[in-house]
PDB file of C-alpha atoms in Angstrom:
ATOM      1  CA  MET A1152     -88.704   7.207  20.642  1.00 38.00           C
ATOM      2  CA  THR A1153     -88.230   3.878  22.371  1.00 42.00           C
ATOM      3  CA  THR A1154     -88.396   0.480  20.792  1.00 44.00           C
ATOM      4  CA  GLU A1155     -89.749  -2.727  22.255  1.00 51.00           C
ATOM      5  CA  THR A1156     -87.103  -5.099  23.515  1.00 59.00           C
ATOM      6  CA  ARG A1157     -86.979  -8.708  24.546  1.00 80.00           C
ATOM      7  CA  ASN A1158     -84.305  -7.863  27.123  1.00 92.00           C
ATOM      8  CA  PRO A1159     -85.831  -6.133  30.147  1.00 94.00           C
ATOM      9  CA  VAL A1160     -83.789  -4.048  32.549  1.00 96.00           C
ATOM     10  CA  THR A1161     -83.603  -5.217  36.165  1.00 96.00           C
ATOM     11  CA  ILE A1162     -83.199  -2.490  38.791  1.00 96.00           C
ATOM     12  CA  THR A1163     -82.710  -3.535  42.409  1.00 97.00           C
ATOM     13  CA  ALA A1164     -82.639  -1.134  45.366  1.00 96.00           C
ATOM     14  CA  PRO A1165     -82.526  -3.322  48.498  1.00 96.00           C
ATOM     15  CA  GLU A1166     -84.420  -1.986  51.493  1.00 95.00           C
ATOM     16  CA  GLY A1167     -82.123  -0.369  54.046  1.00 96.00           C
ATOM     17  CA  LEU A1168     -78.976  -0.461  51.875  1.00 97.00           C
ATOM     18  CA  PRO A1169     -77.578   2.603  50.033  1.00 97.00           C
ATOM     19  CA  TYR A1170     -76.996   1.066  46.620  1.00 98.00           C
ATOM     20  CA  ILE A1171     -78.743   0.301  43.334  1.00 98.00           C
ATOM     21  CA  ASP A1172     -77.950  -2.589  40.997  1.00 98.00           C
ATOM     22  CA  ILE A1173     -78.882  -2.457  37.318  1.00 98.00           C
ATOM     23  CA  GLU A1174     -78.599  -5.379  34.927  1.00 98.00           C
ATOM     24  CA  ARG A1175     -79.439  -5.590  31.239  1.00 98.00           C
ATOM     25  CA  VAL A1176     -78.591  -7.944  28.371  1.00 98.00           C
ATOM     26  CA  PHE A1177     -77.942  -6.525  24.892  1.00 97.00           C
ATOM     27  CA  ASP A1178     -78.026  -8.447  21.619  1.00 97.00           C
ATOM     28  CA  ALA A1179     -74.667  -7.008  20.576  1.00 97.00           C
ATOM     29  CA  PRO A1180     -71.022  -7.876  21.213  1.00 98.00           C
ATOM     30  CA  VAL A1181     -69.150  -6.425  24.180  1.00 98.00           C
ATOM     31  CA  SER A1182     -67.015  -4.248  21.904  1.00 98.00           C
ATOM     32  CA  ALA A1183     -70.128  -2.512  20.511  1.00 98.00           C
ATOM     33  CA  VAL A1184     -71.746  -1.989  23.938  1.00 98.00           C
ATOM     34  CA  PHE A1185     -68.474  -0.655  25.326  1.00 98.00           C
ATOM     35  CA  ALA A1186     -67.999   1.677  22.327  1.00 98.00           C
ATOM     36  CA  ALA A1187     -71.518   3.047  22.899  1.00 98.00           C
ATOM     37  CA  HIS A1188     -70.363   4.054  26.405  1.00 98.00           C
ATOM     38  CA  ARG A1189     -66.970   5.416  25.280  1.00 98.00           C
ATOM     39  CA  ASP A1190     -67.904   7.473  22.198  1.00 98.00           C
ATOM     40  CA  PRO A1191     -69.583  10.759  23.236  1.00 98.00           C
ATOM     41  CA  GLU A1192     -71.548  11.000  19.980  1.00 97.00           C
ATOM     42  CA  LEU A1193     -73.057   7.569  20.626  1.00 97.00           C
ATOM     43  CA  VAL A1194     -73.661   8.334  24.336  1.00 98.00           C
ATOM     44  CA  ARG A1195     -75.555  11.478  23.353  1.00 97.00           C
ATOM     45  CA  GLN A1196     -77.940   9.383  21.255  1.00 97.00           C
ATOM     46  CA  TRP A1197     -79.036   6.979  23.977  1.00 97.00           C
ATOM     47  CA  LEU A1198     -78.363   8.163  27.547  1.00 97.00           C
ATOM     48  CA  GLY A1199     -81.364   9.438  29.491  1.00 94.00           C
ATOM     49  CA  PRO A1200     -85.137   9.644  29.141  1.00 94.00           C
ATOM     50  CA  ASP A1201     -87.027   9.931  25.873  1.00 96.00           C
ATOM     51  CA  GLY A1202     -87.720  13.474  24.748  1.00 96.00           C
ATOM     52  CA  TYR A1203     -84.671  15.001  26.441  1.00 96.00           C
ATOM     53  CA  GLU A1204     -81.861  16.636  24.503  1.00 96.00           C
ATOM     54  CA  MET A1205     -78.320  15.938  25.687  1.00 97.00           C
ATOM     55  CA  ARG A1206     -75.387  18.332  25.454  1.00 97.00           C
ATOM     56  CA  ILE A1207     -72.023  16.819  26.326  1.00 98.00           C
ATOM     57  CA  GLU A1208     -69.496  19.385  27.512  1.00 98.00           C
ATOM     58  CA  ARG A1209     -66.775  16.843  28.310  1.00 98.00           C
ATOM     59  CA  TRP A1210     -66.586  13.058  27.842  1.00 98.00           C
ATOM     60  CA  ASP A1211     -63.154  11.518  28.385  1.00 98.00           C
ATOM     61  CA  TYR A1212     -63.942   7.809  28.921  1.00 98.00           C
ATOM     62  CA  ARG A1213     -60.554   6.626  30.132  1.00 98.00           C
ATOM     63  CA  THR A1214     -58.805   6.044  33.442  1.00 98.00           C
ATOM     64  CA  GLN A1215     -58.502   9.437  35.185  1.00 98.00           C
ATOM     65  CA  GLY A1216     -60.827  11.034  32.629  1.00 98.00           C
ATOM     66  CA  GLY A1217     -63.994  12.946  33.392  1.00 98.00           C
ATOM     67  CA  TYR A1218     -67.325  14.073  32.098  1.00 98.00           C
ATOM     68  CA  ARG A1219     -70.024  16.705  32.299  1.00 98.00           C
ATOM     69  CA  TYR A1220     -73.304  16.691  30.420  1.00 98.00           C
ATOM     70  CA  VAL A1221     -76.637  18.478  30.530  1.00 98.00           C
ATOM     71  CA  HIS A1222     -80.041  16.986  29.762  1.00 97.00           C
ATOM     72  CA  THR A1223     -82.738  19.462  28.687  1.00 97.00           C
ATOM     73  CA  ASP A1224     -86.302  18.287  29.210  1.00 96.00           C
ATOM     74  CA  PRO A1225     -89.179  19.146  26.836  1.00 97.00           C
ATOM     75  CA  GLU A1226     -90.103  22.176  29.008  1.00 97.00           C
ATOM     76  CA  GLY A1227     -86.578  23.603  28.659  1.00 97.00           C
ATOM     77  CA  ASN A1228     -85.308  22.729  32.165  1.00 96.00           C
ATOM     78  CA  ASP A1229     -81.635  21.770  32.397  1.00 97.00           C
ATOM     79  CA  TRP A1230     -80.355  18.851  34.466  1.00 95.00           C
ATOM     80  CA  ALA A1231     -76.531  18.758  34.734  1.00 96.00           C
ATOM     81  CA  PHE A1232     -74.350  15.821  35.777  1.00 96.00           C
ATOM     82  CA  ASN A1233     -70.603  15.383  36.216  1.00 97.00           C
ATOM     83  CA  GLY A1234     -68.016  12.932  37.452  1.00 98.00           C
ATOM     84  CA  THR A1235     -64.609  11.347  37.122  1.00 98.00           C
ATOM     85  CA  PHE A1236     -63.771   8.068  35.413  1.00 98.00           C
ATOM     86  CA  HIS A1237     -61.446   6.402  37.915  1.00 98.00           C
ATOM     87  CA  THR A1238     -60.772   3.135  36.106  1.00 98.00           C
ATOM     88  CA  VAL A1239     -61.684   2.138  32.563  1.00 98.00           C
ATOM     89  CA  ARG A1240     -60.632  -1.238  31.150  1.00 98.00           C
ATOM     90  CA  GLU A1241     -61.480  -1.705  27.468  1.00 98.00           C
ATOM     91  CA  ASN A1242     -64.483  -3.995  26.868  1.00 98.00           C
ATOM     92  CA  GLU A1243     -64.468  -5.111  30.513  1.00 98.00           C
ATOM     93  CA  PHE A1244     -65.024  -2.654  33.370  1.00 98.00           C
ATOM     94  CA  ALA A1245     -65.396   0.989  34.396  1.00 98.00           C
ATOM     95  CA  VAL A1246     -65.666   2.848  37.712  1.00 98.00           C
ATOM     96  CA  HIS A1247     -66.757   6.474  37.907  1.00 98.00           C
ATOM     97  CA  THR A1248     -68.316   9.010  40.215  1.00 98.00           C
ATOM     98  CA  PHE A1249     -71.753  10.453  39.472  1.00 97.00           C
ATOM     99  CA  GLU A1250     -73.065  13.783  40.748  1.00 96.00           C
ATOM    100  CA  PHE A1251     -76.340  15.483  39.892  1.00 93.00           C
ATOM    101  CA  GLU A1252     -75.507  19.166  40.122  1.00 94.00           C
ATOM    102  CA  GLY A1253     -79.028  19.954  41.364  1.00 90.00           C
ATOM    103  CA  VAL A1254     -78.098  18.153  44.601  1.00 90.00           C
ATOM    104  CA  PRO A1255     -74.430  19.109  45.037  1.00 85.00           C
ATOM    105  CA  ASP A1256     -72.080  17.191  47.314  1.00 90.00           C
ATOM    106  CA  VAL A1257     -74.013  13.927  46.940  1.00 93.00           C
ATOM    107  CA  VAL A1258     -71.655  11.775  44.907  1.00 97.00           C
ATOM    108  CA  ALA A1259     -72.284   8.138  44.011  1.00 97.00           C
ATOM    109  CA  VAL A1260     -69.578   5.674  43.024  1.00 98.00           C
ATOM    110  CA  GLU A1261     -70.678   3.534  40.100  1.00 98.00           C
ATOM    111  CA  SER A1262     -69.094   0.452  38.562  1.00 98.00           C
ATOM    112  CA  MET A1263     -70.042  -1.151  35.264  1.00 98.00           C
ATOM    113  CA  THR A1264     -69.088  -4.627  34.138  1.00 98.00           C
ATOM    114  CA  PHE A1265     -69.342  -5.642  30.476  1.00 98.00           C
ATOM    115  CA  GLU A1266     -69.759  -9.445  30.313  1.00 98.00           C
ATOM    116  CA  ASP A1267     -69.455 -11.418  27.056  1.00 98.00           C
ATOM    117  CA  LEU A1268     -72.271 -13.993  26.973  1.00 98.00           C
ATOM    118  CA  GLY A1269     -71.186 -15.453  23.638  1.00 96.00           C
ATOM    119  CA  ASP A1270     -73.242 -15.450  20.431  1.00 96.00           C
ATOM    120  CA  GLY A1271     -72.772 -11.675  20.126  1.00 96.00           C
ATOM    121  CA  ARG A1272     -74.598 -10.905  23.395  1.00 97.00           C
ATOM    122  CA  THR A1273     -73.470  -8.785  26.356  1.00 98.00           C
ATOM    123  CA  ARG A1274     -74.618  -8.494  29.955  1.00 98.00           C
ATOM    124  CA  LEU A1275     -74.111  -5.022  31.413  1.00 98.00           C
ATOM    125  CA  ARG A1276     -74.104  -4.836  35.209  1.00 98.00           C
ATOM    126  CA  GLY A1277     -74.075  -1.554  37.075  1.00 98.00           C
ATOM    127  CA  HIS A1278     -73.616  -1.057  40.818  1.00 98.00           C
ATOM    128  CA  SER A1279     -74.137   2.447  42.280  1.00 98.00           C
ATOM    129  CA  VAL A1280     -73.252   3.203  45.903  1.00 98.00           C
ATOM    130  CA  TYR A1281     -74.647   6.376  47.504  1.00 97.00           C
ATOM    131  CA  PRO A1282     -73.363   8.221  50.596  1.00 97.00           C
ATOM    132  CA  SER A1283     -76.655   7.636  52.426  1.00 96.00           C
ATOM    133  CA  LEU A1284     -79.885   5.727  52.176  1.00 96.00           C
ATOM    134  CA  GLU A1285     -81.701   9.051  51.723  1.00 95.00           C
ATOM    135  CA  ALA A1286     -79.522   9.902  48.706  1.00 95.00           C
ATOM    136  CA  ARG A1287     -80.160   6.467  47.176  1.00 95.00           C
ATOM    137  CA  ASP A1288     -83.907   6.781  47.773  1.00 94.00           C
ATOM    138  CA  GLY A1289     -83.887  10.239  46.196  1.00 91.00           C
ATOM    139  CA  MET A1290     -82.308   8.778  43.068  1.00 92.00           C
ATOM    140  CA  VAL A1291     -84.879   5.981  42.926  1.00 91.00           C
ATOM    141  CA  GLN A1292     -87.740   8.497  43.301  1.00 90.00           C
ATOM    142  CA  SER A1293     -86.304  10.875  40.681  1.00 88.00           C
ATOM    143  CA  GLY A1294     -87.556   8.877  37.702  1.00 87.00           C
ATOM    144  CA  MET A1295     -84.276   7.004  37.317  1.00 91.00           C
ATOM    145  CA  GLU A1296     -86.045   3.797  36.261  1.00 93.00           C
ATOM    146  CA  ARG A1297     -87.755   5.580  33.356  1.00 93.00           C
ATOM    147  CA  GLY A1298     -84.507   7.182  32.190  1.00 93.00           C
ATOM    148  CA  VAL A1299     -82.557   3.925  32.387  1.00 96.00           C
ATOM    149  CA  SER A1300     -85.250   1.841  30.657  1.00 95.00           C
ATOM    150  CA  GLU A1301     -85.893   4.342  27.864  1.00 96.00           C
ATOM    151  CA  GLY A1302     -82.185   4.994  27.360  1.00 96.00           C
ATOM    152  CA  PHE A1303     -81.379   1.277  27.129  1.00 97.00           C
ATOM    153  CA  ALA A1304     -84.199   0.796  24.610  1.00 95.00           C
ATOM    154  CA  ARG A1305     -82.611   3.525  22.447  1.00 96.00           C
ATOM    155  CA  LEU A1306     -79.214   1.861  22.949  1.00 97.00           C
ATOM    156  CA  ASP A1307     -80.752  -1.381  21.616  1.00 94.00           C
ATOM    157  CA  ALA A1308     -81.840   0.419  18.453  1.00 94.00           C
ATOM    158  CA  LEU A1309     -78.435   2.089  18.089  1.00 96.00           C
ATOM    159  CA  LEU A1310     -76.606  -1.232  18.520  1.00 96.00           C
ATOM    160  CA  ALA A1311     -78.919  -2.980  16.045  1.00 93.00           C
ATOM    161  CA  ALA A1312     -78.111  -0.311  13.454  1.00 91.00           C
ATOM    162  CA  GLU A1313     -74.359  -0.701  14.107  1.00 78.00           C
ATOM    163  CA  VAL A1314     -74.185  -4.524  14.129  1.00 60.00           C
TER     164      VAL A1314
END
């Protein structure tokens, strides 16, 4: 169940370029937003679209770590994802690969910057680079915006409960 938020998500997919930028402000300190990305139990509670269950098989949020998780939609279909965390700097930055196993061999490189805005607020910026424009467009058309927006709304609620 999503909650209303005063902080909208901005998703930009420039025409003709194979990347997506995502930006969102959270009313929580950087340490809490970062912890919600590092702790697999917290990640399970917010990542992905509403109504999907998430099973995390591996979540090692550290430099040279990796992950694999499966979302199960309300009809029982599984959607698996995996990748490698290349660089993780506490409360600051992370770079990882992202692969949807339903379209193997199409791997995006994603970076996330955690920016302290003061007053207990954080700006999260994501930049995802795809191997082709077609791969990027496929991600945009997959319902990514819904999953990101609904997931971030649940993250808001989780952070509000923690703060």
